[in-house]
Coordinates of C-alpha atoms in Angstrom, one line a residue:
Chain A
M1 CA -29.3 -15.6 -7.5
N2 CA -29.8 -17.1 -11.1
E3 CA -26.8 -15.6 -12.8
D4 CA -23.4 -16.6 -12.0
V5 CA -21.3 -13.8 -10.4
Y6 CA -17.5 -13.4 -11.1
M7 CA -15.7 -11.1 -8.9
L8 CA -12.0 -9.8 -9.2
G9 CA -10.7 -9.0 -5.6
I10 CA -7.7 -7.1 -5.1
E11 CA -5.7 -6.8 -1.6
T12 CA -2.7 -4.5 -0.9
S13 CA -3.3 -3.5 2.8
C14 CA 0.0 -4.7 4.2
D15 CA 3.1 -6.8 2.7
E16 CA 1.3 -9.0 0.3
T17 CA 0.1 -8.1 -3.3
A18 CA -2.8 -10.2 -4.1
A19 CA -5.5 -10.7 -6.7
A20 CA -8.1 -13.4 -7.0
V21 CA -11.1 -14.3 -9.1
V22 CA -14.3 -15.8 -7.2
K23 CA -17.3 -17.4 -8.7
N24 CA -20.8 -16.7 -6.9
G25 CA -18.9 -15.8 -3.5
R26 CA -18.0 -19.6 -3.0
E27 CA -15.5 -20.8 -5.4
A28 CA -11.9 -19.4 -5.7
L29 CA -11.0 -19.7 -9.4
S30 CA -7.7 -18.3 -8.5
N31 CA -5.9 -16.8 -5.6
V32 CA -2.6 -15.3 -6.3
V33 CA -0.5 -13.8 -3.6
A34 CA 3.1 -12.2 -4.1
S35 CA 4.7 -12.0 -0.7
Q36 CA 7.2 -9.5 0.3
M37 CA 8.2 -11.1 3.4
E38 CA 11.7 -11.8 2.3
S39 CA 12.3 -8.2 1.2
H40 CA 11.1 -6.7 4.8
R41 CA 12.9 -9.6 6.7
R42 CA 16.2 -7.7 6.8
F43 CA 14.3 -4.8 8.6
G44 CA 12.8 -7.1 11.2
G45 CA 9.2 -5.9 10.1
V46 CA 7.3 -4.4 7.3
V47 CA 8.6 -0.9 6.2
P48 CA 5.5 0.8 4.8
E49 CA 7.4 2.8 2.1
I50 CA 9.1 -0.3 0.8
A51 CA 5.8 -2.2 0.9
S52 CA 4.1 0.5 -1.0
R53 CA 7.1 0.4 -3.8
H54 CA 6.7 -3.4 -4.1
H55 CA 2.8 -3.1 -4.5
V56 CA 3.4 -0.7 -7.5
E57 CA 6.0 -3.2 -9.2
Q58 CA 3.6 -6.3 -8.8
I59 CA 0.2 -5.1 -9.2
T60 CA -0.7 -5.6 -12.8
L61 CA 1.4 -8.8 -13.0
V62 CA -0.6 -10.2 -9.9
I63 CA -3.9 -9.2 -11.5
E64 CA -3.1 -10.6 -14.8
E65 CA -1.9 -14.0 -13.3
A66 CA -5.2 -14.1 -11.4
M67 CA -7.3 -13.6 -14.3
Q68 CA -5.1 -16.2 -16.6
Q69 CA -5.3 -18.8 -13.9
A70 CA -9.1 -18.3 -13.5
G71 CA -9.5 -18.1 -17.4
V72 CA -11.6 -15.1 -17.4
S73 CA -11.3 -11.9 -19.4
F74 CA -12.5 -8.4 -18.3
A75 CA -15.7 -9.1 -20.3
D76 CA -16.4 -12.0 -17.9
L77 CA -16.3 -10.0 -14.8
D78 CA -19.1 -8.6 -13.0
A79 CA -17.3 -6.3 -10.7
V80 CA -14.0 -5.4 -9.0
A81 CA -13.7 -5.6 -5.1
V82 CA -10.8 -3.9 -3.4
T83 CA -9.6 -3.7 0.2
A84 CA -10.3 0.0 1.2
G85 CA -9.0 -0.4 4.7
P86 CA -7.8 -0.7 7.4
G87 CA -4.2 -1.0 6.7
L88 CA -1.1 0.8 5.6
V89 CA -2.4 3.7 3.9
G90 CA 0.4 4.0 1.2
A91 CA -0.1 0.2 0.5
L92 CA -3.8 0.4 0.3
L93 CA -3.6 3.3 -2.1
V94 CA -2.0 1.0 -4.8
G95 CA -4.7 -1.4 -4.8
V96 CA -7.5 1.1 -4.5
N97 CA -6.3 3.2 -7.5
A98 CA -5.7 0.0 -9.7
A99 CA -9.1 -1.2 -8.9
K100 CA -10.5 2.2 -9.8
A101 CA -8.6 2.3 -13.0
L102 CA -10.0 -1.1 -14.0
A103 CA -13.4 -0.2 -13.1
F104 CA -13.3 2.8 -15.2
A105 CA -11.5 1.1 -18.2
H106 CA -13.9 -1.7 -18.5
G107 CA -17.2 -0.1 -17.1
L108 CA -17.3 -2.4 -14.0
P109 CA -18.9 -1.7 -10.7
L110 CA -16.5 -1.0 -8.0
I111 CA -16.7 -2.4 -4.5
G112 CA -14.8 -1.2 -1.4
V113 CA -14.2 -3.9 1.1
H114 CA -13.2 -3.8 4.8
H115 CA -10.1 -6.1 5.3
I116 CA -11.5 -7.8 8.5
A117 CA -14.9 -8.4 6.7
G118 CA -12.5 -10.2 4.0
H119 CA -10.8 -12.3 6.7
I120 CA -14.4 -13.3 8.1
Y121 CA -16.0 -14.1 4.6
A122 CA -12.8 -16.4 3.7
N123 CA -14.8 -18.9 5.6
Q124 CA -17.4 -18.9 3.0
L125 CA -14.9 -20.5 0.6
V126 CA -14.9 -23.4 3.1
T127 CA -18.5 -23.8 4.0
E128 CA -21.9 -22.1 4.2
M129 CA -22.0 -19.3 6.7
K130 CA -24.9 -19.9 9.2
F131 CA -26.2 -17.0 11.2
P132 CA -26.0 -15.7 13.8
L133 CA -22.3 -16.2 14.1
L134 CA -19.2 -15.1 16.0
A135 CA -15.8 -14.6 14.3
L136 CA -12.4 -14.5 16.1
V137 CA -10.1 -12.6 13.9
V138 CA -6.5 -12.6 14.9
S139 CA -3.7 -11.3 12.9
G140 CA -0.6 -9.3 13.3
G141 CA -2.8 -6.1 13.2
H142 CA -6.1 -7.2 14.6
T143 CA -7.6 -9.0 17.5
E144 CA -11.3 -8.8 17.3
L145 CA -14.5 -10.8 18.2
V146 CA -17.1 -10.0 15.6
F147 CA -20.8 -10.8 15.9
M148 CA -22.9 -11.3 12.6
K149 CA -26.6 -11.7 12.8
E150 CA -26.8 -11.7 8.8
H151 CA -24.9 -11.2 5.9
G152 CA -22.9 -7.8 5.7
N153 CA -23.9 -6.9 9.4
F154 CA -20.8 -6.8 11.6
V155 CA -20.9 -5.8 15.3
V156 CA -17.5 -5.8 17.0
I157 CA -18.3 -7.0 20.5
G158 CA -14.5 -7.2 21.5
E159 CA -11.3 -6.0 20.4
T160 CA -7.8 -5.4 21.7
R161 CA -7.1 -2.3 23.6
D162 CA -3.4 -2.2 22.8
D163 CA -1.2 -4.7 20.9
A164 CA -2.8 -7.1 18.6
A165 CA -2.1 -10.7 19.4
G166 CA 0.2 -11.1 16.4
E167 CA 2.0 -8.2 17.4
A168 CA 2.8 -9.4 20.8
Y169 CA 4.0 -12.7 19.2
D170 CA 6.4 -10.7 17.0
K171 CA 7.8 -8.8 19.9
V172 CA 8.2 -11.7 22.1
A173 CA 9.8 -13.5 19.3
R174 CA 12.3 -10.8 18.8
A175 CA 13.1 -10.7 22.6
L176 CA 13.8 -14.6 22.2
G177 CA 16.0 -13.7 19.5
L178 CA 13.8 -15.6 16.9
P179 CA 13.7 -14.5 13.2
Y180 CA 11.0 -12.4 11.7
P181 CA 8.2 -13.2 11.4
G182 CA 8.1 -14.6 14.9
G183 CA 4.7 -16.0 15.4
P184 CA 5.3 -19.5 13.7
H185 CA 8.6 -20.0 15.5
I186 CA 6.9 -19.3 19.0
D187 CA 4.2 -22.0 17.9
R188 CA 6.8 -24.4 17.1
L189 CA 8.9 -23.8 20.2
A190 CA 5.6 -23.9 22.4
H191 CA 5.1 -27.4 21.3
E192 CA 8.6 -28.4 22.5
G193 CA 8.1 -26.8 25.9
E194 CA 5.7 -26.7 29.0
P195 CA 3.8 -23.7 30.1
V196 CA 5.7 -23.9 33.6
M197 CA 5.9 -20.1 34.0
D198 CA 3.2 -18.1 35.6
L199 CA 2.4 -15.2 33.2
P200 CA -0.6 -12.9 33.6
R201 CA -3.8 -13.2 31.6
A202 CA -5.8 -10.1 31.2
W203 CA -9.5 -10.8 31.7
L204 CA -10.3 -7.0 31.9
E205 CA -13.6 -6.2 33.8
E206 CA -16.3 -8.6 34.2
G207 CA -18.3 -9.3 31.0
S208 CA -16.0 -7.5 28.7
Y209 CA -14.9 -9.2 25.4
D210 CA -11.9 -6.9 24.9
F211 CA -8.4 -8.0 24.9
S212 CA -5.1 -6.9 26.2
F213 CA -1.8 -8.1 25.4
S214 CA 0.7 -5.4 26.4
G215 CA 0.9 -6.4 30.1
L216 CA 1.8 -10.0 29.0
K217 CA 4.3 -8.8 26.7
S218 CA 6.0 -6.6 29.2
A219 CA 5.9 -9.5 31.8
V220 CA 7.7 -11.7 29.3
L221 CA 10.3 -9.1 28.5
N222 CA 10.8 -8.3 32.4
A223 CA 11.2 -12.0 33.1
L224 CA 13.9 -12.4 30.2
H225 CA 15.6 -9.1 31.3
N226 CA 15.7 -10.2 35.2
A227 CA 17.0 -13.6 34.4
K228 CA 19.8 -12.1 32.4
Q229 CA 20.8 -9.8 35.1
R230 CA 20.9 -12.6 37.6
G231 CA 22.8 -14.5 34.9
E232 CA 20.3 -17.2 34.6
E233 CA 19.2 -18.6 31.4
I234 CA 15.4 -19.2 30.7
D235 CA 14.5 -22.1 28.3
P236 CA 13.0 -20.2 25.3
R237 CA 10.8 -23.3 24.8
Q238 CA 9.3 -22.8 28.5
M239 CA 8.8 -19.1 27.9
A240 CA 7.2 -19.7 24.3
A241 CA 4.8 -22.4 25.8
S242 CA 4.0 -20.1 28.9
F243 CA 3.4 -17.0 26.7
Q244 CA 1.4 -19.0 24.0
A245 CA -0.8 -20.6 26.7
S246 CA -1.5 -17.2 28.3
V247 CA -2.7 -15.8 24.9
I248 CA -4.6 -18.8 23.8
D249 CA -6.4 -19.2 27.2
V250 CA -7.7 -15.6 26.9
L251 CA -8.7 -16.0 23.4
V252 CA -10.3 -19.2 23.6
T253 CA -12.2 -18.7 27.0
K254 CA -13.6 -15.2 25.8
T255 CA -14.7 -16.7 22.4
A256 CA -16.6 -19.5 24.1
Q257 CA -18.2 -17.2 26.5
A258 CA -19.2 -14.9 23.7
A259 CA -20.5 -17.8 21.7
K260 CA -22.7 -18.8 24.6
E261 CA -24.0 -15.5 25.3
Y262 CA -24.9 -14.5 21.8
G263 CA -26.5 -18.0 21.1
V264 CA -24.6 -18.4 17.7
R265 CA -24.8 -21.3 15.3
Q266 CA -21.2 -21.1 14.1
V267 CA -17.8 -19.9 15.4
L268 CA -15.4 -18.8 12.5
L269 CA -11.5 -18.4 13.0
A270 CA -10.0 -15.7 10.8
G271 CA -6.7 -14.0 10.3
G272 CA -3.2 -14.9 10.1
V273 CA -2.8 -16.1 13.6
A274 CA -5.4 -18.8 12.8
A275 CA -2.5 -20.8 11.5
N276 CA -1.3 -21.3 15.0
R277 CA -1.7 -24.9 15.9
G278 CA -1.7 -24.3 19.6
L279 CA -4.9 -21.9 19.1
R280 CA -6.6 -24.3 16.7
A281 CA -6.2 -27.2 19.0
A282 CA -7.3 -25.3 22.0
L283 CA -10.2 -23.7 20.3
Q284 CA -11.4 -27.1 19.0
E285 CA -11.0 -28.6 22.5
K286 CA -13.0 -25.6 24.2
M287 CA -15.8 -25.7 21.6
K288 CA -16.5 -29.3 22.6
E289 CA -18.4 -27.6 25.6
L290 CA -20.8 -26.1 23.1
P291 CA -21.7 -29.1 20.9
D292 CA -24.5 -27.3 19.1
V293 CA -22.0 -24.8 17.8
E294 CA -20.1 -25.5 14.6
L295 CA -16.4 -24.5 14.7
V296 CA -15.0 -23.5 11.1
I297 CA -11.2 -23.0 10.7
P298 CA -10.1 -22.3 7.2
P299 CA -7.0 -23.6 5.6
L300 CA -3.9 -21.6 6.1
S301 CA -3.9 -20.1 2.5
L302 CA -7.1 -18.4 3.4
C303 CA -6.1 -17.2 6.7
T304 CA -3.2 -15.2 5.7
D305 CA -4.0 -12.0 3.7
N306 CA -5.2 -12.9 0.4
A307 CA -7.5 -11.5 -2.3
A308 CA -9.9 -14.3 -2.5
M309 CA -11.5 -13.2 0.7
I310 CA -12.0 -9.9 -0.7
A311 CA -13.7 -10.9 -3.6
V312 CA -16.1 -13.0 -1.5
A313 CA -16.9 -10.2 0.8
G314 CA -17.2 -8.0 -2.3
T315 CA -19.7 -10.4 -3.9
V316 CA -22.1 -10.2 -0.6
L317 CA -21.8 -6.4 -0.9
Y318 CA -22.4 -6.5 -4.7
Q319 CA -25.5 -8.6 -4.3
Q320 CA -26.8 -6.3 -1.6
G321 CA -26.5 -3.4 -4.2
K322 CA -23.6 -1.7 -2.5
R323 CA -21.3 0.3 -4.9
A324 CA -18.4 2.6 -4.4
D325 CA -17.5 5.4 -7.0
L326 CA -14.3 6.5 -8.5
A327 CA -13.7 8.8 -5.5
L328 CA -13.1 5.7 -3.3
N329 CA -10.1 6.3 -1.1
A330 CA -7.8 4.0 1.1
N331 CA -8.9 4.6 4.8
P332 CA -6.1 3.1 7.1
S333 CA -8.7 3.2 10.1
L334 CA -11.8 2.2 8.2
P335 CA -14.3 1.2 10.8
L336 CA -16.1 -2.2 10.4
V337 CA -19.7 -1.5 10.0
Chain B
M1 CA -4.1 9.1 -31.9
K2 CA -5.6 9.8 -28.6
V3 CA -3.3 10.3 -25.6
L4 CA -4.0 10.5 -21.9
G5 CA -1.6 12.3 -19.7
I6 CA -1.5 12.0 -15.9
D7 CA 0.5 14.0 -13.5
T8 CA -0.1 13.5 -9.7
S9 CA 3.6 13.5 -8.8
N10 CA 3.4 16.7 -6.6
M11 CA 0.7 19.1 -5.3
P12 CA -0.6 19.9 -8.7
L13 CA -3.1 17.5 -10.2
G14 CA -2.9 17.5 -14.0
I15 CA -4.8 15.5 -16.5
A16 CA -4.8 16.2 -20.2
L17 CA -6.5 14.5 -23.3
V18 CA -4.6 15.2 -26.7
D19 CA -5.8 13.9 -30.1
G20 CA -3.1 14.0 -32.8
D21 CA -1.7 17.7 -32.5
V22 CA -4.9 19.0 -30.8
V23 CA -5.1 19.4 -27.1
K24 CA -8.6 18.4 -26.5
G25 CA -8.8 19.2 -22.7
E26 CA -6.8 19.8 -19.6
F27 CA -7.7 19.6 -16.0
I28 CA -5.3 21.4 -13.3
T29 CA -5.8 22.0 -9.7
N30 CA -3.2 23.2 -7.3
V31 CA -4.9 22.5 -3.8
K32 CA -3.6 20.6 -0.9
K33 CA -6.0 17.5 -1.3
D34 CA -5.4 13.9 -1.8
H35 CA -4.9 12.6 -5.3
S36 CA -6.3 9.3 -4.5
S37 CA -9.9 10.4 -4.4
R38 CA -9.6 13.1 -7.0
A39 CA -7.5 11.6 -9.8
M40 CA -9.8 9.1 -11.2
P41 CA -12.8 11.3 -11.2
A42 CA -10.9 14.1 -12.9
I43 CA -9.8 11.5 -15.8
E44 CA -13.3 10.3 -15.9
L45 CA -14.7 14.0 -16.1
L46 CA -12.2 15.1 -18.8
L47 CA -12.7 12.0 -21.0
R48 CA -16.5 12.5 -20.8
R49 CA -16.4 16.2 -21.6
C50 CA -14.1 15.3 -24.5
D51 CA -16.6 12.5 -25.7
V52 CA -13.7 9.8 -25.4
A53 CA -14.2 6.4 -24.3
P54 CA -11.3 4.6 -22.3
K55 CA -11.2 2.1 -25.0
D56 CA -10.5 5.0 -27.7
L57 CA -7.3 5.8 -26.0
D58 CA -4.1 4.9 -27.7
L59 CA -1.4 5.9 -25.3
I60 CA -1.0 6.7 -21.7
V61 CA 1.6 9.2 -20.6
V62 CA 2.5 9.6 -16.8
A63 CA 4.8 11.9 -15.0
K64 CA 7.0 9.4 -13.2
G65 CA 8.5 11.5 -10.6
P66 CA 10.5 12.8 -8.7
G67 CA 8.0 14.1 -6.2
S68 CA 5.9 12.9 -3.4
Y69 CA 6.4 9.2 -3.2
T70 CA 2.7 8.6 -2.5
G71 CA 1.6 11.1 -5.1
V72 CA 3.8 9.5 -8.0
R73 CA 2.6 6.1 -6.9
I74 CA -0.9 7.0 -7.5
G75 CA -0.4 8.3 -10.9
V76 CA 1.8 5.6 -12.0
T77 CA -0.6 3.1 -10.6
I78 CA -3.5 4.3 -12.6
A79 CA -1.5 4.8 -15.6
K80 CA 0.0 1.3 -15.7
T81 CA -3.3 -0.3 -14.7
L82 CA -5.1 1.5 -17.6
A83 CA -2.3 0.8 -20.1
W84 CA -2.2 -2.8 -19.2
S85 CA -5.9 -3.6 -19.0
L86 CA -6.7 -1.5 -22.3
G87 CA -3.7 -3.2 -24.0
I88 CA -2.0 0.1 -25.0
P89 CA 1.6 1.5 -24.3
I90 CA 2.6 3.6 -21.5
A91 CA 5.4 6.1 -21.6
G92 CA 6.9 8.0 -18.7
V93 CA 8.3 11.6 -18.4
S94 CA 10.3 13.2 -15.6
S95 CA 8.2 15.4 -13.6
L96 CA 10.9 18.0 -13.8
E97 CA 11.1 17.8 -17.5
V98 CA 7.4 18.5 -17.6
L99 CA 7.9 21.6 -15.5
A100 CA 11.0 22.6 -17.5
A101 CA 8.8 22.7 -20.7
N102 CA 7.2 25.8 -19.3
G103 CA 10.4 27.6 -20.1
R104 CA 10.0 27.6 -23.8
Y105 CA 11.4 30.7 -25.5
F106 CA 13.5 31.4 -22.5
P107 CA 17.1 32.4 -23.9
G108 CA 19.0 30.9 -21.2
V109 CA 19.1 27.6 -19.2
I110 CA 16.1 26.3 -17.1
V111 CA 15.9 25.0 -13.6
P112 CA 12.8 23.3 -12.7
L113 CA 12.5 22.4 -9.2
F114 CA 10.3 20.9 -6.3
D115 CA 10.9 21.4 -2.6
A116 CA 12.1 18.0 -1.2
R117 CA 12.3 19.3 2.5
R118 CA 15.3 19.8 4.9
G119 CA 16.7 22.2 2.7
Q120 CA 16.7 19.8 -0.2
I121 CA 15.3 20.2 -3.8
Y122 CA 14.5 17.9 -6.6
T123 CA 16.0 19.5 -9.6
G124 CA 17.9 19.2 -13.0
L125 CA 19.1 21.6 -15.8
Y126 CA 17.5 21.9 -19.2
R127 CA 17.5 24.2 -22.2
Y128 CA 15.5 24.5 -25.5
E129 CA 17.6 23.8 -28.4
G130 CA 16.0 24.0 -31.9
G131 CA 12.6 24.0 -30.3
A132 CA 13.3 20.8 -28.5
L133 CA 13.8 20.3 -24.7
R134 CA 17.3 19.0 -23.9
C135 CA 18.3 17.8 -20.5
L136 CA 21.9 19.1 -19.6
E137 CA 22.3 17.8 -16.1
E138 CA 20.2 14.9 -15.1
D139 CA 17.5 15.1 -12.3
R140 CA 18.8 14.9 -8.8
I141 CA 18.1 15.5 -5.3
V142 CA 20.4 18.2 -3.8
A143 CA 21.0 20.6 -1.1
A144 CA 19.6 24.0 -2.3
D145 CA 22.6 25.8 -1.5
E146 CA 25.1 23.5 -3.1
W147 CA 23.0 23.6 -6.2
A148 CA 23.0 27.3 -6.3
R149 CA 26.9 27.3 -5.9
W150 CA 27.2 24.8 -8.7
L151 CA 24.8 27.0 -11.0
S152 CA 26.8 30.2 -10.1
K153 CA 29.8 28.8 -12.0
Q154 CA 28.0 29.0 -15.5
E155 CA 27.2 32.3 -17.0
E156 CA 23.9 32.1 -18.6
D157 CA 20.5 33.6 -17.4
V158 CA 18.6 30.9 -15.3
L159 CA 15.0 30.6 -15.2
F160 CA 13.7 28.9 -12.1
I161 CA 10.3 27.0 -12.3
G162 CA 8.0 25.6 -9.8
A163 CA 5.4 26.3 -7.2
D164 CA 8.2 26.1 -4.7
A165 CA 10.9 28.2 -6.6
P166 CA 9.9 31.6 -4.8
L167 CA 10.9 29.9 -1.5
Y168 CA 14.5 29.8 -3.0
R169 CA 14.6 33.0 -4.8
D170 CA 16.7 34.8 -2.1
L171 CA 19.2 31.9 -2.1
F172 CA 19.7 31.8 -5.8
R173 CA 20.1 35.5 -6.1
S174 CA 22.8 35.6 -3.4
H175 CA 24.8 33.2 -5.7
L176 CA 23.6 34.3 -9.2
G177 CA 22.6 37.8 -8.8
E178 CA 20.7 39.4 -11.7
R179 CA 20.9 36.3 -13.7
V180 CA 18.0 34.7 -11.6
H181 CA 14.5 34.7 -13.2
V182 CA 11.7 33.0 -11.5
A183 CA 8.6 31.9 -13.6
P184 CA 5.4 33.7 -12.6
P185 CA 2.5 31.7 -11.1
S186 CA 0.8 31.1 -14.3
L187 CA 3.8 29.1 -15.5
A188 CA 4.8 27.6 -12.2
L189 CA 2.6 24.5 -12.5
P190 CA 3.3 21.6 -14.8
R191 CA 1.2 21.3 -17.8
P192 CA -0.4 17.9 -18.4
S193 CA -0.6 18.8 -22.2
E194 CA 3.3 19.5 -22.1
L195 CA 3.7 16.1 -20.5
V196 CA 1.7 14.4 -23.3
M197 CA 3.7 16.1 -26.0
L198 CA 7.1 15.1 -24.2
G199 CA 5.8 11.6 -23.6
K200 CA 4.9 11.0 -27.4
Q201 CA 8.6 11.4 -28.0
K202 CA 9.7 9.1 -25.4
E203 CA 10.2 5.2 -25.7
R204 CA 7.1 3.2 -25.1
E205 CA 7.5 0.9 -22.0
N206 CA 5.9 -2.4 -20.8
A207 CA 3.1 -1.5 -18.4
H208 CA 3.9 -4.3 -16.2
L209 CA 7.5 -3.3 -15.7
F210 CA 6.9 0.4 -15.4
V211 CA 7.9 2.0 -11.9
P212 CA 8.3 5.5 -10.4
N213 CA 11.5 7.1 -10.5
Y214 CA 11.7 8.1 -6.8
L215 CA 15.2 9.4 -7.1
R216 CA 16.0 8.1 -3.6
L217 CA 15.9 4.9 -1.8
A218 CA 13.4 4.5 1.2
E219 CA 14.7 5.8 4.4
A220 CA 14.9 2.3 6.0
E221 CA 17.0 0.9 3.1
V222 CA 19.4 3.7 3.3
K223 CA 20.0 3.1 6.9
W224 CA 20.2 -0.6 6.4
L225 CA 22.8 -0.2 3.7
A226 CA 24.6 2.4 5.8
K227 CA 24.7 -0.3 8.7
Q228 CA 25.9 -2.9 6.2
K229 CA 28.7 -0.8 4.9
G230 CA 29.5 0.4 8.5
E231 CA 30.1 -3.2 9.5
Q232 CA 32.2 -4.0 6.2
N233 CA 34.3 -1.1 6.8
D234 CA 34.7 -1.4 10.3
G235 CA 32.8 1.6 11.3
D236 CA 34.1 3.8 8.4
Q237 CA 31.8 6.7 7.6
C238 CA 30.4 6.5 4.2
S239 CA 27.7 8.3 2.3
I240 CA 25.2 6.5 0.2
S241 CA 24.2 7.6 -3.2
A242 CA 20.6 6.7 -3.7
N243 CA 20.2 8.5 -7.0
D244 CA 18.8 6.3 -9.7
H245 CA 18.9 8.2 -13.0
S246 CA 16.8 5.8 -15.3

């Protein structure tokens, strides 16, 4: 690549309206995120219709802000990349149609990006990606182990069979009476308690890299329920610590196993749950067993949903000659291929 | 002045290009397919056939609802993004007003309607006066039988317009008898060229601040508000008006 590539990224798959400009797939010139968390808090979770309404209100403002911060005009852009899925369909549609309108109005190539590919490629804003690599993607909607032998080549070697890890966090948090979103609260409480309770770990069948968190979630809810019936009180700190220990044990053990089996050079952490201190620390500790494998954990602002990661993944696809046309649609269950 | 009109607020997809007083082209389909994958290709096709580039446009007019929430959002998102990024103004027109425009030359009052499910309709009351369309009763979501009872109190002939109007023919007949007229299929779809003509008369709006007129709150919000009120009123029942006649 001799010429610089300026990519506008747009992301509206859930409750963040986001736009960013990334240069050469490595440098975020801007990364604007308008969060709707306050608006959804009163409902205890993201309400799809309300998320979609907020996206329409915010979309052009956020894109303009991203372009102004980056100091670029439409004439400077090489292409527009947008999250095409997976996610909430009504929310995705706003970003997809805004991106198509921009591409058409300014004669720019259009690139459809997979949300998880974006999360993985957020790491390219931190360091060079070295293949083959393994990405552990953990968020409110996803828990996946993705093997990449080269750019743009994704093989999902493990995924959750029921709840995503972040989902289990939110449900357990609610049962403990913690405010939405619950993940950070559990992480905080877990550090004040000890994992003294024996909670299940779903290893599944031998050699499987899949995950399952619904049994763990049920065990927590049952324990809380039974204690209440007996008039006993469970220390939420002990429960948070025990729950978190169980989740992290499975995530970290399977990640290390897969890293070994697939002979990867790098392990990347991606997704909103990557902000979890317990997970970061445990993964760092475990990966000491594999000194030849580099562990990359991006900063928090690149772990949660953002558009810079979409622009990075879009740049890779752009350089591979991949293009979407104006019939590009949102696909809430878009497969990662 | 070149004006692009976009209507994806209900099942029909309508795109029009008007240059000055000349309707250059219209694209209308009435099929149950998603607007998201079809609206932009339709816009591109129409402009290309009319030899107009996006940068030649002077104004974007969009049907801002009521209708399918998702449908309205697709049209409004495209319209406001085009307007903002091309540096041109945007104007919005009620989706019901566009439909009412098909009643030109009808000597009574005009009732456009879209089915809103569960016996409810999006509707309003309009009349042509001196060649201009006037709104007599603002757009609303209302139970069809309640609307029929209300309409039966006034004495003029009524023209019902909309692809969903035949569904309610018998109901309206039972209240209004022979004063009921239902527009034929060729007049039952909103015309995007009428959208543009109406939009040219409307106030120009800031694209950044432009939002759909959903006519009702999201269901979760209605429930949340009801719960808040319920707690305040100590359990008293109350109704929530979600109408936002902007």
